[in-house]
mmCIF file of C-alpha atoms in Angstrom:
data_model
loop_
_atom_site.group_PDB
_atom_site.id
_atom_site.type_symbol
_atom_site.label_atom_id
_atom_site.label_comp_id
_atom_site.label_asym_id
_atom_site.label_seq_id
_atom_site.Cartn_x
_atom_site.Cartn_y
_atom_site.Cartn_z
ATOM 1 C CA UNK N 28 -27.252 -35.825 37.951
ATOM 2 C CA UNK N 29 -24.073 -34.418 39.622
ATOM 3 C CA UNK N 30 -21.905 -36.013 37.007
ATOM 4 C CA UNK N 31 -23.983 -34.346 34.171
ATOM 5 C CA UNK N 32 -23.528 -30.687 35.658
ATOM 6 C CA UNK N 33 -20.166 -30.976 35.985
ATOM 7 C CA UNK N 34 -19.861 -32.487 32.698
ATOM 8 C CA UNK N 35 -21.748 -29.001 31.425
ATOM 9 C CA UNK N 36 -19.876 -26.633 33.541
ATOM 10 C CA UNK N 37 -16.660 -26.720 31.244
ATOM 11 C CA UNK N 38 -18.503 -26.622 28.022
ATOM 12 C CA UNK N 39 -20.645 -24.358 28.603
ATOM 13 C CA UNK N 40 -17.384 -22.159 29.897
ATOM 14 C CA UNK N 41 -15.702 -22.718 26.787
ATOM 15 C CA UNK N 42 -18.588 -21.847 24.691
ATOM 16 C CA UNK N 43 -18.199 -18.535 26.769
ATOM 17 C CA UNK N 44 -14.698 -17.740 26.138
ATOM 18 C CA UNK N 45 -15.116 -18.189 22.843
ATOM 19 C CA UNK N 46 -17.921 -15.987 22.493
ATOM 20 C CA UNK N 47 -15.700 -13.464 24.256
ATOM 21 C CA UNK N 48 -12.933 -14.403 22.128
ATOM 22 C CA UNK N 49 -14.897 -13.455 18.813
ATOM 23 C CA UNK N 50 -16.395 -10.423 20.238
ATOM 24 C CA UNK N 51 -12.712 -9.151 21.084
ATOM 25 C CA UNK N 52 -11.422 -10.154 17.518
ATOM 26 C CA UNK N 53 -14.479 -8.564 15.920
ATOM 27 C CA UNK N 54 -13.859 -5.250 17.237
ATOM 28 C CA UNK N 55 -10.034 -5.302 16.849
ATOM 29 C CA UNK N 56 -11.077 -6.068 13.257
ATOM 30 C CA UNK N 57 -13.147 -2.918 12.756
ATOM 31 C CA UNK N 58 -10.556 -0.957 15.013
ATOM 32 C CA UNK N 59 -7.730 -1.695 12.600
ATOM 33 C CA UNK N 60 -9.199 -0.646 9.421
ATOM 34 C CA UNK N 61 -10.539 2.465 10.957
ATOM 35 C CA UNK N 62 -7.142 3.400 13.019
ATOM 36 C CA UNK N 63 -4.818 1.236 11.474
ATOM 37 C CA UNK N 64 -2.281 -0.921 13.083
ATOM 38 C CA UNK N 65 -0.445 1.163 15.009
ATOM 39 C CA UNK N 66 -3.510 3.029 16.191
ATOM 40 C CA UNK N 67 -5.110 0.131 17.464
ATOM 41 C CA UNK N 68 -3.988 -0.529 21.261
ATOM 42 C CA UNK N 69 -5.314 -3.710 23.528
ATOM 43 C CA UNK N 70 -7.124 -1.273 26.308
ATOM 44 C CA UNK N 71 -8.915 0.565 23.440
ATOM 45 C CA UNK N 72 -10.026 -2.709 22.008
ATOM 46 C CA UNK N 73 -10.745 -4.327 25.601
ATOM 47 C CA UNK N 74 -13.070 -1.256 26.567
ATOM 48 C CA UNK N 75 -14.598 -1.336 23.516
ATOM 49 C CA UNK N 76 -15.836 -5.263 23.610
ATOM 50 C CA UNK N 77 -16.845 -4.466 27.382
ATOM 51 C CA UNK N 78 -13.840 -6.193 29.377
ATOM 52 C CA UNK N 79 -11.159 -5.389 31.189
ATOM 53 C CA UNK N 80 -7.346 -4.905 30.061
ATOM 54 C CA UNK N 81 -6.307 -7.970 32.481
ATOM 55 C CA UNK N 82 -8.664 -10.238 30.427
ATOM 56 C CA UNK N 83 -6.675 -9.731 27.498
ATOM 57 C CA UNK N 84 -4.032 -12.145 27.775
ATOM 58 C CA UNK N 85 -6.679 -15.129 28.742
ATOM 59 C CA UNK N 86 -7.504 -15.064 25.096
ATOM 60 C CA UNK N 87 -3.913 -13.942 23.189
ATOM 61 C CA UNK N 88 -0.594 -14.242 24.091
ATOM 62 C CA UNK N 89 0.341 -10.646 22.618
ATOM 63 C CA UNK N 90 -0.715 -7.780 20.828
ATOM 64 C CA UNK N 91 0.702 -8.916 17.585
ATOM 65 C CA UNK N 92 -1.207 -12.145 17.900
ATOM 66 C CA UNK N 93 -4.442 -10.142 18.753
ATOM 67 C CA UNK N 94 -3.708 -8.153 15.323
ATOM 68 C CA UNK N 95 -3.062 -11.308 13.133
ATOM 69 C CA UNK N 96 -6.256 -12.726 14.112
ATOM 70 C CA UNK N 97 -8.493 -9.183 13.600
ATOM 71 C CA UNK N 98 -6.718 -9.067 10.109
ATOM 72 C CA UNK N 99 -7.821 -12.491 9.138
ATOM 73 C CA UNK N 100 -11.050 -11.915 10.691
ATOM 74 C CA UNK N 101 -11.179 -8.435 8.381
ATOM 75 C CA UNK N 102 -10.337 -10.632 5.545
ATOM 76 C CA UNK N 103 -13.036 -12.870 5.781
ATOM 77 C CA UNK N 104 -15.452 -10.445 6.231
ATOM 78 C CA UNK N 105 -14.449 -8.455 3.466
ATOM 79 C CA UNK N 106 -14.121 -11.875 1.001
ATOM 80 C CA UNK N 107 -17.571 -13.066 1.968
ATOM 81 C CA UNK N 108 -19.353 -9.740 1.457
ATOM 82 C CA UNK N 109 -17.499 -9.584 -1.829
ATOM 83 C CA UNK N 110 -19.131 -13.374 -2.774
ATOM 84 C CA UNK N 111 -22.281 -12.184 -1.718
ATOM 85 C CA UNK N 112 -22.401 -9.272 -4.466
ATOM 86 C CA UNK N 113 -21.755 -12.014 -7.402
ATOM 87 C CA UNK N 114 -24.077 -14.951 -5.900
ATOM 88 C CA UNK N 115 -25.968 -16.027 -8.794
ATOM 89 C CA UNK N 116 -24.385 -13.374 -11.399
ATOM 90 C CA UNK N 117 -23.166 -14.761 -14.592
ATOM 91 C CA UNK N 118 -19.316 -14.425 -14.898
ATOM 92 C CA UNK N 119 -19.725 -12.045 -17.682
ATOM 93 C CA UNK N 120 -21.540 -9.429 -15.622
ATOM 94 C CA UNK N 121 -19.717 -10.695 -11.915
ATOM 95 C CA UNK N 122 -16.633 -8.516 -12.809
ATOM 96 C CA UNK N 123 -18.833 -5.506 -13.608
ATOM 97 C CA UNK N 124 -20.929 -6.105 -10.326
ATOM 98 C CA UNK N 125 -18.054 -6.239 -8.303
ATOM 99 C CA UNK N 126 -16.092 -2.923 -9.496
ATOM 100 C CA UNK N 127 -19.344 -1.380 -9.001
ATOM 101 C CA UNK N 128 -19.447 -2.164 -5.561
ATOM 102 C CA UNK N 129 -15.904 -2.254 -4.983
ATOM 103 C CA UNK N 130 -15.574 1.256 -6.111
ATOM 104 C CA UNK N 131 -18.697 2.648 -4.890
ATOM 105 C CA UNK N 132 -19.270 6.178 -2.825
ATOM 106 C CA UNK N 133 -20.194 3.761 0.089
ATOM 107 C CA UNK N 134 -17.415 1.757 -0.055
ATOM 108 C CA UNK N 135 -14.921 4.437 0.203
ATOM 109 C CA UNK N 136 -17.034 6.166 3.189
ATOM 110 C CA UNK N 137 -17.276 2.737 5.050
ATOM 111 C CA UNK N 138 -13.559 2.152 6.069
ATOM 112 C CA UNK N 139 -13.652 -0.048 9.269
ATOM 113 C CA UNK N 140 -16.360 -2.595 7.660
ATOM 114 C CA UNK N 141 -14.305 -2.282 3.793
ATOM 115 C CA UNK N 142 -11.650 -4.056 2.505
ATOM 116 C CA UNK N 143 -8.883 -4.395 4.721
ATOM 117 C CA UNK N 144 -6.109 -3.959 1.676
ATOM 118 C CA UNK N 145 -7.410 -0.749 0.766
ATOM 119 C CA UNK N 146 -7.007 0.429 4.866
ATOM 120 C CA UNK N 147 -3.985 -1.603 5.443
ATOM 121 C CA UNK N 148 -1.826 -1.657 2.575
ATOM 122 C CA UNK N 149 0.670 0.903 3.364
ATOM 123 C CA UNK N 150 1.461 -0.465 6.878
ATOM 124 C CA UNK N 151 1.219 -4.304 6.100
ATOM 125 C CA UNK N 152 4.918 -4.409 4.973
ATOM 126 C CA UNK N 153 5.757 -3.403 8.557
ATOM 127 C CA UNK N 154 3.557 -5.432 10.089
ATOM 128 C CA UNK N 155 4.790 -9.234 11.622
ATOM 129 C CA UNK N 156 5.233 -12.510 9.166
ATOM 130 C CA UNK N 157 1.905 -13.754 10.336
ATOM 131 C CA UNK N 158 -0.378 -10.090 9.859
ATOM 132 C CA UNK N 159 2.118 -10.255 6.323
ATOM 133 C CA UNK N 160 0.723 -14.244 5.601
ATOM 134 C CA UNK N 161 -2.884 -12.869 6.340
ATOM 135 C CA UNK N 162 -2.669 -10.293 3.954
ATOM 136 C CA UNK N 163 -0.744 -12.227 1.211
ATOM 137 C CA UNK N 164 -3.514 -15.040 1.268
ATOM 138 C CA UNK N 165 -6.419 -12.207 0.691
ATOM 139 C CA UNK N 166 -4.500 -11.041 -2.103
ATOM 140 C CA UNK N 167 -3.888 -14.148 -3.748
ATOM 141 C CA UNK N 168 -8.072 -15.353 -3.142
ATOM 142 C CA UNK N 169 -9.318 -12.253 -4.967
ATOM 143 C CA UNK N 170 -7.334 -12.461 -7.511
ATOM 144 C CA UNK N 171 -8.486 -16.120 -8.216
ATOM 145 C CA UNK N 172 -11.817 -14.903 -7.365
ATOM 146 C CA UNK N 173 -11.616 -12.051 -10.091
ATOM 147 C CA UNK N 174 -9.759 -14.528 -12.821
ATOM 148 C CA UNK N 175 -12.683 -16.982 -12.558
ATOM 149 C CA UNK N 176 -14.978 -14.254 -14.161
ATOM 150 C CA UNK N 177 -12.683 -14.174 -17.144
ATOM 151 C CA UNK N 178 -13.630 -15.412 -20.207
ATOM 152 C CA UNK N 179 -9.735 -16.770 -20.352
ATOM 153 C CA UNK N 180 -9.845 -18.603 -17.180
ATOM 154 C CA UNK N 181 -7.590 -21.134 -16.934
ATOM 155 C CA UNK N 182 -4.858 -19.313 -19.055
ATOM 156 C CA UNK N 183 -2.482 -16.848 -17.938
ATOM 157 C CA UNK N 184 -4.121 -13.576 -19.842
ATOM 158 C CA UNK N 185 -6.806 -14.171 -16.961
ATOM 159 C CA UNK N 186 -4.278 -14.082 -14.111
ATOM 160 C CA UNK N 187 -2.744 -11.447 -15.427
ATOM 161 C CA UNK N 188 -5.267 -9.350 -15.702
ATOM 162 C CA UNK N 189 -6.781 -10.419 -12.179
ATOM 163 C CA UNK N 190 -3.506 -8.926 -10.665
ATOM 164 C CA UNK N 191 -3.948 -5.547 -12.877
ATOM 165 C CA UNK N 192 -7.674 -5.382 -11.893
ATOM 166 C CA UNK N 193 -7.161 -6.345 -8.348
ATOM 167 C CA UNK N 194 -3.971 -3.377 -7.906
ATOM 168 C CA UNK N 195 -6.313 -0.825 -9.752
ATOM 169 C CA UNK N 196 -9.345 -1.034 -7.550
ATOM 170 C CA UNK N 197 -7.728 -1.077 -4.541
ATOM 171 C CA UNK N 198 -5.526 1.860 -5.504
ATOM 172 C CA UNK N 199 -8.203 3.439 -6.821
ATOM 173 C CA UNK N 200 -10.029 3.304 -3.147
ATOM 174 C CA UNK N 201 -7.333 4.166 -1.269
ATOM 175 C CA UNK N 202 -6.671 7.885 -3.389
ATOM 176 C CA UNK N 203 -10.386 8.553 -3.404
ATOM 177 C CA UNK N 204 -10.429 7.754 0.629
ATOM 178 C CA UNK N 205 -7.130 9.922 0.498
ATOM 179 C CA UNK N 206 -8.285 13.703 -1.515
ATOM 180 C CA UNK N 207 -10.117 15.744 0.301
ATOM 181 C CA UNK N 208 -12.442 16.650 -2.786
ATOM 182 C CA UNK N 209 -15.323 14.776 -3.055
ATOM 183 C CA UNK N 210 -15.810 15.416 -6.928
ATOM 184 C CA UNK N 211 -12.326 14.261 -7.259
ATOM 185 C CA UNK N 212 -13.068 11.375 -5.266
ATOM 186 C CA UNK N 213 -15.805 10.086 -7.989
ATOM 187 C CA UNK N 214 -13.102 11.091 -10.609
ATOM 188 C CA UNK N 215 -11.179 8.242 -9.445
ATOM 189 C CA UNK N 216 -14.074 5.658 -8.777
ATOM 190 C CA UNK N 217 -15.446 6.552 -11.756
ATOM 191 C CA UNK N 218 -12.299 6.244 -14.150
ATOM 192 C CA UNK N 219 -10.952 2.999 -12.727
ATOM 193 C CA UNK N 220 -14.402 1.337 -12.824
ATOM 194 C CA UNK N 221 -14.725 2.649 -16.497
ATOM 195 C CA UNK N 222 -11.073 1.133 -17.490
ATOM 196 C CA UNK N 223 -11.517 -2.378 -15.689
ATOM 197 C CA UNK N 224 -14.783 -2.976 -17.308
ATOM 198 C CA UNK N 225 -14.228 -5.439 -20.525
ATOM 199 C CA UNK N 226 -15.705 -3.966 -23.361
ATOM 200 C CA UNK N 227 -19.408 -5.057 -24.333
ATOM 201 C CA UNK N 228 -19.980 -5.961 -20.666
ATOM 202 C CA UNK N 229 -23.278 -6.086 -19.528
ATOM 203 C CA UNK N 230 -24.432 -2.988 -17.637
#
């Protein structure tokens, strides 16, 4: 009976600092999109998630690895809710159901739970090799993702145009997060969803 508690104890431990481990990650994740990089310091983060500042370095070894792992954590989040708009969509009207929500009023209000390109764009190319490698892979899976609905997937007019439709909607959310004029705002969701649509889409 001894022997099986002590056999416990360390799991159930480790099944602890992991929890704690997400939790911290999951905040820094929301933190950076909403105060970007350099606004997003470990005893903001550590107070947020309920700990102290000492606890920090049980679970990184620096602030730049605490960053790398809340952008790839942002990542995720953002590619999963982006395959949960085109579950079960045809890939004819996928593409349409993705700008849609891409490019919607509640995207562009929801910054620390959006896409993490659109909120970390302009400070990525300043950011380490590893935040850099995050953000490069993100790209590179949406624009796969966003090829596959093509009717030319498979051929280079598809990858193509993933990379045009990929650098339009997520320039398109970052100027109508930018103005301060909410018609102008919809101007720009409005016009880039209207361009990236193929003709004779399905509405």
């Amino acid at each position: 009976m001894m022997c099986v508690m002590r056999n416990k104890q360390p799991n159930a431990r480790s099944a602890a600092k992991e929890a704690t481990h997400e939790r911290i990650v999951s905040v820094a994740a929301r933190a950076i999109r909403r105060q970007g990089y350099h606004g997003t310091g470990v005893a903001d983060i550590m107070k947020e998630a309920g700990l102290t500042h000492g606890a920090f370095y049980a679970h990184f070894e620096s602030r730049e690895a605490m960053l790398a792992e809340a952008a790839a954590q942002a990542c995720t989040e953002s590619a999963a809710l982006v395959a949960n708009v085109v579950a079960g969509e045809s890939s004819q009207r996928a593409l349409v159901t993705m700008l849609n929500a891409y490019l919607s009023k509640q995207h562009v209000e929801g910054v620390e739970t959006g896409c993490p390109l659109a909120a970390l764009g302009s400070e990525t190319v300043r950011q380490t090799p590893e935040v850099r490698r995050v953000a490069t892979r993100h790209i590179k899976e949406m624009v796969d993702l966003i090829a596959r609905q093509s009717p030319q997937w498979g051929q280079p007019e598809a990858h193509e145009g993933a990379l045009v439709t990929i650098a339009t909607m997520v320039g398109a959310l970052v100027l109508a997060r930018a103005v301060d004029e909410p018609a102008l705002s919809d101007s720009l969701r409005e016009a880039a969803i209207k361009h990236l649509t193929p003709p004779g889409a399905p509405g």
